[in-house]
Tab-separated table of C-alpha atoms in Angstrom:
chain	number	residue	atom	x	y	z
A	14	MET	CA	0.030	-0.109	0.181
A	15	ALA	CA	2.935	2.364	0.723
A	16	SER	CA	4.433	1.843	-2.628
A	17	CYS	CA	1.008	2.261	-4.048
A	18	ALA	CA	0.570	5.575	-2.545
A	19	VAL	CA	3.981	6.928	-3.648
A	20	GLU	CA	4.348	5.406	-7.211
A	21	GLY	CA	0.856	5.174	-8.368
A	22	GLY	CA	-1.040	2.177	-9.715
A	23	CYS	CA	-3.578	1.694	-7.254
A	24	PRO	CA	-7.189	0.698	-8.203
A	25	SER	CA	-8.680	3.773	-6.904
A	26	ASP	CA	-6.424	5.774	-8.876
A	27	TYR	CA	-7.472	4.179	-12.145
A	28	ILE	CA	-11.022	4.532	-11.110
A	29	ALA	CA	-10.526	8.177	-10.556
A	30	ILE	CA	-8.699	8.677	-13.948
A	31	VAL	CA	-11.706	7.000	-15.619
A	32	ILE	CA	-14.215	9.076	-13.796
A	33	SER	CA	-12.223	12.545	-14.447
A	34	THR	CA	-11.863	11.266	-18.162
A	35	LEU	CA	-15.658	10.659	-18.540
A	36	CYS	CA	-16.115	14.273	-17.110
A	37	MET	CA	-13.743	15.699	-19.730
A	38	ILE	CA	-15.514	14.184	-22.390
A	39	LEU	CA	-18.806	15.359	-21.323
A	40	LEU	CA	-17.516	18.819	-20.779
A	41	LEU	CA	-15.969	18.571	-24.397
A	42	SER	CA	-19.087	17.444	-25.750
A	43	ARG	CA	-21.115	20.441	-23.954
A	44	LEU	CA	-18.691	22.703	-25.896
A	45	ILE	CA	-18.995	21.032	-29.326
A	46	VAL	CA	-22.465	19.823	-29.585
A	47	PRO	CA	-24.383	23.287	-29.897
A	48	PHE	CA	-22.278	24.204	-32.863
A	49	ALA	CA	-21.637	20.882	-34.458
A	50	VAL	CA	-25.494	19.501	-34.399
A	51	HIS	CA	-27.765	22.377	-33.615
A	52	LYS	CA	-25.529	24.584	-35.895
A	53	ILE	CA	-25.561	27.486	-33.681
A	54	PRO	CA	-23.683	30.323	-35.054
A	55	ARG	CA	-20.350	31.050	-33.249
A	56	SER	CA	-20.010	34.192	-31.420
A	57	LYS	CA	-17.032	36.372	-32.215
A	58	GLY	CA	-16.903	37.907	-28.665
A	59	SER	CA	-16.475	36.824	-25.117
A	60	GLY	CA	-19.738	34.564	-25.454
A	61	PHE	CA	-17.291	31.944	-27.217
A	62	TRP	CA	-13.767	32.497	-26.266
A	63	ILE	CA	-14.740	32.506	-22.433
A	64	PRO	CA	-16.376	28.989	-22.553
A	65	THR	CA	-13.220	27.854	-24.505
A	66	ILE	CA	-11.010	29.008	-22.180
A	67	GLN	CA	-12.840	27.335	-19.440
A	68	VAL	CA	-12.335	24.009	-21.299
A	69	PHE	CA	-8.733	24.632	-21.647
A	70	ALA	CA	-8.373	25.448	-17.858
A	71	SER	CA	-10.187	22.329	-17.028
A	72	PHE	CA	-8.131	20.182	-19.161
A	73	ASN	CA	-5.097	21.840	-17.376
A	74	LEU	CA	-6.492	21.277	-13.955
A	75	ILE	CA	-7.316	17.500	-14.471
A	76	LEU	CA	-4.155	16.610	-16.303
A	77	SER	CA	-1.838	18.573	-13.817
A	78	ILE	CA	-3.535	16.686	-10.991
A	79	VAL	CA	-2.833	13.255	-12.797
A	80	LEU	CA	0.819	14.275	-13.163
A	81	SER	CA	1.759	16.055	-10.184
A	82	ASP	CA	0.364	13.603	-7.860
A	83	SER	CA	1.741	10.479	-9.391
A	84	PHE	CA	-1.409	8.839	-10.493
A	85	LEU	CA	0.847	7.594	-13.517
A	86	ARG	CA	4.205	6.230	-13.308
A	87	TYR	CA	6.927	8.275	-15.211
A	88	LYS	CA	10.345	9.422	-14.648
A	89	LYS	CA	10.924	13.180	-14.313
A	90	ARG	CA	13.864	13.650	-16.639
A	91	TYR	CA	13.008	17.022	-18.176
A	92	TRP	CA	12.448	20.506	-16.691
A	93	TRP	CA	8.913	20.561	-18.371
A	94	GLN	CA	8.185	17.397	-16.190
A	95	SER	CA	8.978	19.098	-12.723
A	96	CYS	CA	6.736	19.588	-9.741
A	97	TYR	CA	6.800	23.471	-10.445
A	98	VAL	CA	5.484	23.126	-14.040
A	99	TRP	CA	2.571	21.006	-13.283
A	100	ALA	CA	1.592	21.636	-9.595
A	101	VAL	CA	2.275	25.370	-9.709
A	102	TRP	CA	1.861	26.977	-12.934
A	103	ILE	CA	-0.578	24.586	-14.862
A	104	GLU	CA	-2.674	23.434	-11.880
A	105	GLY	CA	-2.589	26.639	-10.015
A	106	LEU	CA	-2.514	29.523	-12.540
A	107	PHE	CA	-3.676	27.829	-15.979
A	108	GLY	CA	-6.066	25.438	-14.184
A	109	PHE	CA	-7.997	26.285	-11.128
A	110	GLY	CA	-7.115	30.155	-11.334
A	111	LEU	CA	-7.905	30.554	-14.767
A	112	LEU	CA	-11.368	28.542	-14.436
A	113	LEU	CA	-12.494	30.744	-11.417
A	114	SER	CA	-11.279	33.788	-13.231
A	115	CYS	CA	-13.462	33.102	-16.296
A	116	ARG	CA	-16.562	32.801	-13.989
A	117	ILE	CA	-15.732	35.870	-12.167
A	118	THR	CA	-15.370	37.715	-15.376
A	119	GLN	CA	-19.007	36.677	-16.488
A	120	ALA	CA	-20.527	37.608	-13.265
A	121	PHE	CA	-18.499	41.065	-13.549
A	122	GLN	CA	-20.272	41.520	-16.716
A	123	LEU	CA	-23.815	40.673	-15.346
A	124	TYR	CA	-23.124	43.025	-12.673
A	125	TYR	CA	-22.325	46.152	-14.661
A	126	ILE	CA	-24.934	45.497	-17.449
A	127	PHE	CA	-27.983	44.728	-15.263
A	128	VAL	CA	-26.984	46.488	-11.883
A	129	LYS	CA	-24.798	49.508	-13.144
A	130	ARG	CA	-26.805	49.526	-16.449
A	131	CYS	CA	-23.876	50.383	-18.488
A	132	LEU	CA	-21.423	48.457	-20.407
A	133	PRO	CA	-18.412	47.232	-18.305
A	134	PRO	CA	-15.407	49.822	-18.061
A	135	ILE	CA	-12.983	47.054	-18.958
A	136	ARG	CA	-13.543	44.677	-21.815
A	137	SER	CA	-13.098	41.054	-21.031
A	138	TYR	CA	-9.927	40.161	-22.593
A	139	ASN	CA	-8.390	42.879	-20.429
A	140	PHE	CA	-10.251	42.028	-17.179
A	141	LEU	CA	-9.338	38.319	-17.300
A	142	PRO	CA	-5.619	38.706	-17.334
A	143	LEU	CA	-5.955	41.465	-14.764
A	144	ILE	CA	-7.553	39.130	-12.066
A	145	LEU	CA	-5.017	36.558	-13.011
A	146	LEU	CA	-2.299	38.702	-11.789
A	147	PRO	CA	-2.431	37.207	-7.991
A	148	TRP	CA	-1.891	33.707	-9.609
A	149	ILE	CA	0.854	34.914	-11.594
A	150	ALA	CA	2.706	36.478	-8.923
A	151	GLY	CA	1.962	33.443	-6.347
A	152	ALA	CA	3.291	30.801	-8.944
A	153	ALA	CA	6.600	33.104	-9.699
A	154	PHE	CA	7.304	33.323	-5.801
A	155	MET	CA	6.778	29.496	-5.239
A	156	HIS	CA	8.992	28.829	-8.182
A	157	ILE	CA	11.787	31.106	-6.829
A	158	ARG	CA	11.343	29.765	-3.242
A	159	LYS	CA	11.032	26.151	-4.195
A	160	PRO	CA	9.158	24.671	-1.361
A	161	LEU	CA	8.081	21.530	-2.778
A	162	ASN	CA	9.829	18.164	-2.082
A	163	ASP	CA	10.282	15.212	-4.579
A	164	ARG	CA	6.496	14.248	-4.343
A	165	CYS	CA	5.326	17.746	-5.225
A	166	HIS	CA	3.857	18.422	-1.877
A	167	MET	CA	4.573	21.601	0.328
A	168	GLY	CA	4.956	22.268	3.959
A	169	PHE	CA	2.161	23.307	6.326
A	170	GLN	CA	3.391	26.842	6.480
A	171	TRP	CA	2.792	27.137	2.537
A	172	ILE	CA	-0.941	25.656	2.770
A	173	VAL	CA	-2.535	28.773	4.565
A	174	PRO	CA	-1.523	31.279	1.772
A	175	VAL	CA	-2.273	28.867	-1.017
A	176	ALA	CA	-5.690	27.836	0.382
A	177	SER	CA	-6.558	31.557	1.026
A	178	LEU	CA	-5.845	32.432	-2.567
A	179	HIS	CA	-8.309	29.672	-3.599
A	180	ALA	CA	-10.700	30.666	-1.226
A	181	LEU	CA	-10.487	34.494	-2.187
A	182	TYR	CA	-11.711	33.708	-5.820
A	183	VAL	CA	-14.306	31.722	-4.775
A	184	ILE	CA	-15.623	34.539	-2.447
A	185	ALA	CA	-15.370	37.020	-5.261
A	186	LEU	CA	-17.404	34.876	-7.437
A	187	VAL	CA	-20.098	34.531	-4.854
A	188	GLY	CA	-19.859	38.401	-4.124
A	189	PHE	CA	-20.761	39.305	-7.640
A	190	THR	CA	-23.476	36.891	-8.012
A	191	GLY	CA	-24.917	38.010	-4.757
A	192	ALA	CA	-24.930	41.701	-5.913
A	193	ILE	CA	-27.278	40.798	-9.037
A	194	ARG	CA	-29.499	38.307	-6.999
A	195	HIS	CA	-32.423	40.959	-7.243
A	196	ILE	CA	-32.417	41.016	-11.042
A	197	GLU	CA	-35.374	38.975	-12.824
A	198	PHE	CA	-33.203	37.637	-15.646
A	199	ARG	CA	-35.166	36.852	-18.795
A	200	PHE	CA	-32.988	33.630	-19.354
A	201	ASP	CA	-32.567	32.393	-15.895
A	202	GLU	CA	-28.760	33.394	-15.913
A	203	LEU	CA	-28.791	34.164	-12.190
A	204	LYS	CA	-30.572	30.879	-11.521
A	205	ASP	CA	-27.980	28.806	-13.225
A	206	LEU	CA	-25.231	30.707	-11.807
A	207	TRP	CA	-26.380	30.025	-8.225
A	208	ASN	CA	-27.016	26.403	-9.045
A	209	GLY	CA	-23.548	26.129	-10.307
A	210	ILE	CA	-21.823	27.896	-7.380
A	211	LEU	CA	-23.853	25.654	-4.844
A	212	VAL	CA	-22.778	22.583	-6.591
A	213	SER	CA	-19.293	23.428	-7.203
A	214	ALA	CA	-18.842	25.101	-3.913
A	215	SER	CA	-19.555	21.759	-2.206
A	216	SER	CA	-16.892	20.094	-4.674
A	217	ILE	CA	-14.510	22.912	-3.849
A	218	GLY	CA	-14.844	22.352	-0.166
A	219	VAL	CA	-14.234	18.686	-0.446
A	220	TRP	CA	-11.468	19.210	-2.816
A	221	VAL	CA	-9.601	21.730	-0.632
A	222	ALA	CA	-9.822	19.319	2.268
A	223	ALA	CA	-8.386	16.571	0.131
A	224	TYR	CA	-5.661	19.023	-1.342
A	225	ILE	CA	-4.659	19.985	2.319
A	226	LEU	CA	-4.587	16.164	3.538
A	227	ASN	CA	-2.625	15.336	0.476
A	228	GLU	CA	-0.151	18.063	0.984
A	229	ILE	CA	0.604	17.683	4.550
A	230	HIS	CA	0.311	14.067	5.550
A	231	ASP	CA	2.245	12.421	2.773
A	232	ASP	CA	3.776	9.885	5.143
A	233	ILE	CA	0.398	8.037	5.576
A	234	SER	CA	-0.235	5.625	2.976
A	235	TRP	CA	-3.939	4.918	3.120
A	236	LEU	CA	-4.692	8.713	3.506
A	237	GLN	CA	-2.717	9.539	0.511
A	238	VAL	CA	-4.763	7.070	-1.543
A	239	ALA	CA	-8.102	8.426	-0.236
A	240	SER	CA	-7.052	11.979	-0.764
A	241	ARG	CA	-5.715	11.307	-3.990
A	242	PHE	CA	-9.059	9.796	-5.242
A	243	LEU	CA	-11.111	12.678	-3.759
A	244	LEU	CA	-8.712	15.193	-5.392
A	245	LEU	CA	-9.165	13.889	-8.934
A	246	VAL	CA	-12.928	12.842	-8.719
A	247	THR	CA	-14.035	16.158	-7.197
A	248	ALA	CA	-11.670	18.205	-9.611
A	249	GLY	CA	-13.467	16.373	-12.448
A	250	ILE	CA	-17.005	17.159	-11.129
A	251	LEU	CA	-16.023	20.720	-10.293
A	252	VAL	CA	-15.035	21.562	-14.019
A	253	LEU	CA	-18.021	19.779	-15.359
A	254	THR	CA	-20.456	21.516	-12.929
A	255	LEU	CA	-18.883	25.155	-13.524
A	256	PHE	CA	-19.391	24.705	-17.332
A	257	SER	CA	-22.478	22.457	-17.696
A	258	ILE	CA	-24.863	23.531	-14.875
A	259	SER	CA	-23.899	27.396	-14.685
A	260	SER	CA	-24.615	29.420	-17.547
A	261	SER	CA	-21.516	29.255	-19.907
A	262	GLN	CA	-22.717	32.134	-22.089
A	263	PRO	CA	-24.972	34.528	-19.806
A	264	LEU	CA	-24.770	37.675	-22.187
A	265	LEU	CA	-25.016	35.875	-25.615
A	266	SER	CA	-28.105	37.089	-27.405
A	267	GLN	CA	-30.137	33.678	-27.337
A	268	ILE	CA	-31.956	33.638	-30.517
A	269	SER	CA	-32.536	30.049	-30.379
A	270	LEU	CA	-33.370	28.900	-26.855
A	271	ARG	CA	-33.293	25.182	-27.809
A	272	ARG	CA	-32.511	23.755	-24.132
A	273	ARG	CA	-35.541	25.748	-22.477
A	274	GLU	CA	-38.109	26.075	-25.176
A	275	PRO	CA	-39.797	23.905	-27.675
A	276	LEU	CA	-39.783	26.729	-30.255
A	277	GLU	CA	-36.962	28.455	-32.110
A	278	PHE	CA	-36.817	32.217	-32.276
A	279	ASP	CA	-35.596	33.919	-35.430
A	280	SER	CA	-35.007	37.311	-33.776
A	281	MET	CA	-34.275	38.879	-30.286
A	282	GLY	CA	-37.535	40.417	-30.394
A	283	LYS	CA	-39.638	37.075	-30.261
A	284	ALA	CA	-37.243	35.654	-27.899
A	285	LEU	CA	-38.074	38.494	-25.303
A	286	GLY	CA	-41.883	38.178	-26.102
A	287	ILE	CA	-42.027	41.800	-27.401
A	288	PRO	CA	-45.819	42.267	-28.326
A	289	ASP	CA	-46.706	41.852	-32.232
A	290	SER	CA	-43.097	40.859	-32.891
A	291	GLY	CA	-42.720	39.477	-36.373
A	292	LEU	CA	-46.429	39.917	-37.156
A	293	LEU	CA	-48.085	41.667	-40.054
A	294	LEU	CA	-51.041	43.593	-38.707
A	295	GLN	CA	-54.164	43.838	-41.168
A	296	ARG	CA	-54.381	47.423	-40.733
A	297	GLU	CA	-50.636	47.840	-42.107
A	298	LEU	CA	-51.304	45.303	-44.980
A	299	SER	CA	-54.081	47.605	-46.456
A	300	ALA	CA	-52.586	50.870	-45.662
A	301	VAL	CA	-52.142	53.184	-48.844
A	302	ILE	CA	-48.552	54.358	-49.273
A	303	ASN	CA	-47.597	57.565	-50.318
A	304	PRO	CA	-44.286	58.332	-51.716
A	305	SER	CA	-44.390	61.948	-51.008
A	306	GLU	CA	-44.672	61.305	-47.226
A	307	PRO	CA	-41.293	61.447	-45.152
A	308	LEU	CA	-39.292	58.204	-45.090
A	309	ASP	CA	-39.403	57.860	-41.227
A	310	GLU	CA	-43.197	57.812	-41.173
A	311	LEU	CA	-43.499	55.358	-43.982
A	312	LEU	CA	-41.045	52.965	-42.096
A	313	LEU	CA	-43.400	52.843	-39.087
A	314	ASN	CA	-45.640	50.498	-41.529
A	315	LYS	CA	-44.056	47.065	-40.802
A	316	ARG	CA	-45.061	45.910	-44.419
A	317	PHE	CA	-43.331	48.821	-46.149
A	318	ARG	CA	-40.251	48.427	-43.771
A	319	HIS	CA	-39.843	44.848	-44.813
A	320	SER	CA	-40.333	45.636	-48.477
A	321	PHE	CA	-37.820	48.444	-48.165
A	322	MET	CA	-35.480	46.276	-46.165
A	323	ALA	CA	-35.591	43.517	-49.100
A	324	PHE	CA	-34.610	46.104	-51.536
A	325	ALA	CA	-31.886	47.390	-49.375
A	326	ASP	CA	-30.533	43.923	-48.787
A	327	SER	CA	-30.467	43.494	-52.490
A	328	CYS	CA	-28.311	46.533	-52.721
A	329	LEU	CA	-25.827	45.002	-49.942
A	330	ALA	CA	-27.030	48.205	-47.784
A	331	GLY	CA	-29.503	46.506	-45.605
A	332	GLU	CA	-27.735	47.268	-42.143
A	333	SER	CA	-29.550	50.545	-41.484
A	334	VAL	CA	-33.165	49.122	-42.448
A	335	HIS	CA	-32.543	46.153	-39.907
A	336	PHE	CA	-31.111	48.574	-37.248
A	337	TYR	CA	-34.249	50.816	-37.606
A	338	ASP	CA	-36.448	47.572	-37.399
A	339	GLU	CA	-34.881	46.360	-34.173
A	340	VAL	CA	-34.970	49.655	-32.552
A	341	HIS	CA	-38.550	49.930	-33.473
A	342	GLU	CA	-39.149	46.650	-31.505
A	343	LEU	CA	-37.125	48.052	-28.392
A	344	GLY	CA	-39.685	50.802	-28.470
A	345	LYS	CA	-42.195	48.211	-27.778
A	346	ILE	CA	-40.883	47.297	-24.392
A	347	PRO	CA	-42.160	49.521	-21.395
A	348	VAL	CA	-39.537	51.878	-19.661
A	349	GLU	CA	-40.676	50.118	-16.498
A	350	ASP	CA	-39.255	46.870	-17.599
A	351	PRO	CA	-35.497	47.839	-17.846
A	352	VAL	CA	-34.396	44.179	-17.866
A	353	ARG	CA	-35.783	43.269	-21.294
A	354	ARG	CA	-34.841	46.945	-22.348
A	355	ILE	CA	-31.134	46.130	-21.461
A	356	TYR	CA	-31.184	42.746	-23.336
A	357	MET	CA	-32.533	44.319	-26.448
A	358	ALA	CA	-30.109	47.247	-26.146
A	359	ARG	CA	-27.101	44.948	-25.612
A	360	HIS	CA	-28.138	42.796	-28.612
A	361	ILE	CA	-28.360	45.849	-30.863
A	362	ILE	CA	-25.212	47.197	-29.742
A	363	GLU	CA	-23.510	43.948	-30.387
A	364	LYS	CA	-25.076	43.431	-33.681
A	365	TYR	CA	-24.909	46.929	-34.960
A	366	ILE	CA	-22.816	49.427	-32.803
A	367	LYS	CA	-19.467	47.853	-31.825
A	368	PRO	CA	-16.519	48.360	-34.366
A	369	GLY	CA	-16.305	45.016	-36.446
A	370	ALA	CA	-19.961	43.861	-35.655
A	371	THR	CA	-21.446	41.610	-38.028
A	372	MET	CA	-23.876	44.398	-39.396
A	373	GLU	CA	-21.955	47.619	-38.358
A	374	VAL	CA	-24.174	50.783	-39.435
A	375	ASN	CA	-22.378	53.849	-40.637
A	376	ILE	CA	-22.798	56.256	-38.008
A	377	SER	CA	-20.508	59.124	-36.613
A	378	HIS	CA	-17.967	58.442	-34.007
A	379	ARG	CA	-19.138	60.729	-31.780
A	380	CYS	CA	-22.666	59.051	-31.966
A	381	ARG	CA	-21.054	55.654	-31.918
A	382	GLN	CA	-19.149	56.585	-28.471
A	383	GLU	CA	-22.392	58.173	-26.862
A	384	ILE	CA	-23.961	54.730	-27.148
A	385	LEU	CA	-20.835	52.573	-26.010
A	386	THR	CA	-20.197	54.852	-23.006
A	387	THR	CA	-23.793	55.291	-22.010
A	388	SER	CA	-24.697	55.475	-18.295
A	389	ASN	CA	-28.158	53.768	-18.828
A	390	LEU	CA	-28.875	50.941	-21.259
A	391	ALA	CA	-32.540	51.192	-20.575
A	392	ASP	CA	-32.515	54.837	-21.662
A	393	PRO	CA	-35.504	55.105	-24.095
A	394	HIS	CA	-33.515	57.624	-26.172
A	395	LEU	CA	-30.186	55.626	-26.398
A	396	PHE	CA	-30.177	55.079	-30.132
A	397	GLY	CA	-32.184	58.228	-31.051
A	398	ASN	CA	-29.301	60.179	-32.528
A	399	ALA	CA	-28.041	57.209	-34.540
A	400	LEU	CA	-31.482	56.482	-35.819
A	401	ASN	CA	-31.606	60.082	-37.095
A	402	GLU	CA	-28.248	59.859	-38.833
A	403	LEU	CA	-29.241	56.730	-40.698
A	404	ILE	CA	-32.707	57.723	-41.818
A	405	GLN	CA	-31.087	60.785	-43.384
A	406	LEU	CA	-28.516	58.498	-45.142
A	407	MET	CA	-31.428	56.293	-46.307
A	408	LYS	CA	-33.250	59.405	-47.692
A	409	MET	CA	-30.310	60.423	-49.763
A	410	ASN	CA	-29.626	57.099	-51.390
A	411	LEU	CA	-31.912	54.114	-51.044
A	412	GLY	CA	-35.182	56.209	-50.668
A	413	LYS	CA	-34.640	57.725	-54.065
A	414	ASP	CA	-34.095	54.387	-55.901
A	415	TYR	CA	-36.763	52.402	-54.143
A	416	TRP	CA	-39.780	53.933	-55.715
A	417	SER	CA	-38.718	52.751	-59.176
A	418	SER	CA	-37.653	49.493	-58.230
A	419	MET	CA	-39.350	45.958	-58.608
A	420	PHE	CA	-39.551	45.850	-55.012
A	421	PHE	CA	-42.193	48.719	-54.791
A	422	MET	CA	-44.123	47.425	-57.653
A	423	LYS	CA	-44.541	44.119	-55.784
A	424	PHE	CA	-45.437	45.898	-52.689
A	425	LYS	CA	-47.911	47.974	-54.336
A	426	GLU	CA	-49.449	45.017	-55.884
A	427	GLU	CA	-49.887	43.073	-52.921
A	428	THR	CA	-51.292	45.918	-50.878
A	429	SER	CA	-54.000	46.373	-53.540
A	430	MET	CA	-54.869	42.776	-53.605
A	431	ARG	CA	-55.169	42.432	-49.823
A	432	SER	CA	-57.007	45.721	-49.838
A	433	ASN	CA	-59.744	44.133	-52.110
A	434	ASP	CA	-59.773	41.058	-50.342
A	435	ARG	CA	-60.799	42.767	-47.151
A	436	ASP	CA	-63.562	44.646	-48.842
A	437	LEU	CA	-64.819	41.457	-50.244
A	438	GLU	CA	-64.876	39.832	-46.721
A	439	GLN	CA	-66.806	42.946	-45.184
A	440	MET	CA	-69.351	42.814	-48.037
A	441	THR	CA	-69.896	39.055	-47.599
A	442	GLY	CA	-70.135	39.294	-43.836
A	443	TRP	CA	-67.568	36.752	-42.941
A	444	SER	CA	-66.335	36.921	-39.387
A	445	TYR	CA	-62.819	36.193	-38.406
A	446	SER	CA	-61.112	36.029	-35.185
A	447	PRO	CA	-58.978	39.091	-34.360
A	448	ARG	CA	-56.014	37.077	-33.576
A	449	LEU	CA	-56.057	34.700	-36.583
A	450	SER	CA	-56.585	37.583	-38.895
A	451	ALA	CA	-53.756	39.356	-37.602
A	452	VAL	CA	-51.336	36.679	-38.517
A	453	HIS	CA	-49.842	36.616	-42.097
A	454	GLY	CA	-47.443	33.732	-42.943
A	455	VAL	CA	-44.231	33.783	-41.510
A	456	ASP	CA	-42.435	37.244	-41.052
A	457	ASP	CA	-38.812	36.492	-41.326
A	458	PRO	CA	-36.747	40.021	-41.585
A	459	PHE	CA	-33.534	37.874	-42.013
A	460	HIS	CA	-34.520	35.697	-44.872
A	461	GLN	CA	-36.700	37.793	-47.345
A	462	GLU	CA	-36.670	36.405	-50.746
A	463	HIS	CA	-34.781	39.042	-53.248
A	464	LEU	CA	-35.806	39.772	-56.684
A	465	SER	CA	-32.954	39.602	-58.897
A	466	LYS	CA	-34.413	41.542	-61.869
A	467	GLY	CA	-35.566	44.910	-62.103
A	468	SER	CA	-33.814	46.504	-59.264
A	469	SER	CA	-32.600	49.985	-59.732
A	470	CYS	CA	-30.315	50.292	-56.961
A	471	ASP	CA	-26.453	50.926	-57.062
A	472	THR	CA	-24.248	49.200	-54.388
A	473	TYR	CA	-24.191	51.141	-51.202
A	474	HIS	CA	-21.580	51.193	-48.600
């Protein structure tokens, strides 16, 4: 038993390795399946790379425990096989430290966006290295002082500061999460975060106890076997819990809520339950469009707006109309509902305002900075100046060519036909349910069919 504890090879060691391997396979599948099976588009921001870093840190934590605690027999011939590489740098800095730092970063974002109602003052890719600095300093100090013995164990005097560093990051995560406990999230981010913290905190408690026992009592063989087993198994449960139970992407615009809802949403407005989002009302179908009216008033008609949007998309200049459409949807959310307004505003900023966004709109730098540095994401006038600039831009180019395009001819013809159908229904005395008559097919602003002939537009940039 003594040699088993020192050199590895116990049955419990193999069981622990198998369990942790299964946890890592499940963890990896949780990252890949949404993109490979459900074809969810990959986010370019922190919604993708933070969960990816969490998986990287999880692998580091499990692998470093296996190698530093002698679960496998191997001779340490090279510098990269030393205890300080695996037990200090990879297990501490790039394992547990990096994993908890990613969770703190996400909770920090939630706090600023929903409590402070503004974008975080520091970007995620800057905030994450910043909160890792204590781990970097601690790893460098231990590497210089070299307190580890040949079994990668440290003395009792080192246990207190090391355990305190671990506890500090857990407390920081609980603190940020507690600060947002009063927010009624639309997609249950807080509930998921709390579930993840409660389950993972239990795992961390057992893990820290096993870690301390493994470090101090390296002369008791049976205690070494038990503590190593608990250390690896609880580490596997910890990483799986942090990624799977807690929300891995709390700020991602969840257009398709496959895990929670039986339906798929093709717009953020539908996902947030905005009234009449995506519906074409009968009164809008039959409204007479006068080209002499101002464009900003004509765009209030959803049917006209979608026809104009299809024309703009065919000219490769549809970003402004899509932006107008989503800001119009935002205006339907009551001011007394700041959480849903913040969700929609954040979605619009990520999609249209941020430099390099997928559908970045052409607005002035001053106007863009006013939005990005706002002190209230729920402000009903947040996108007012940007909307005015884009309407003027559309009037100068797209608005002139639309009236001679086939898109307007088709819209005019459909409006006339539907107006005649409505008159016929009134004459024959047919009665329709108001809710059913308000729905016309599938209204998808992102997949309009474009006419390839008869368009009189130029290419706008």
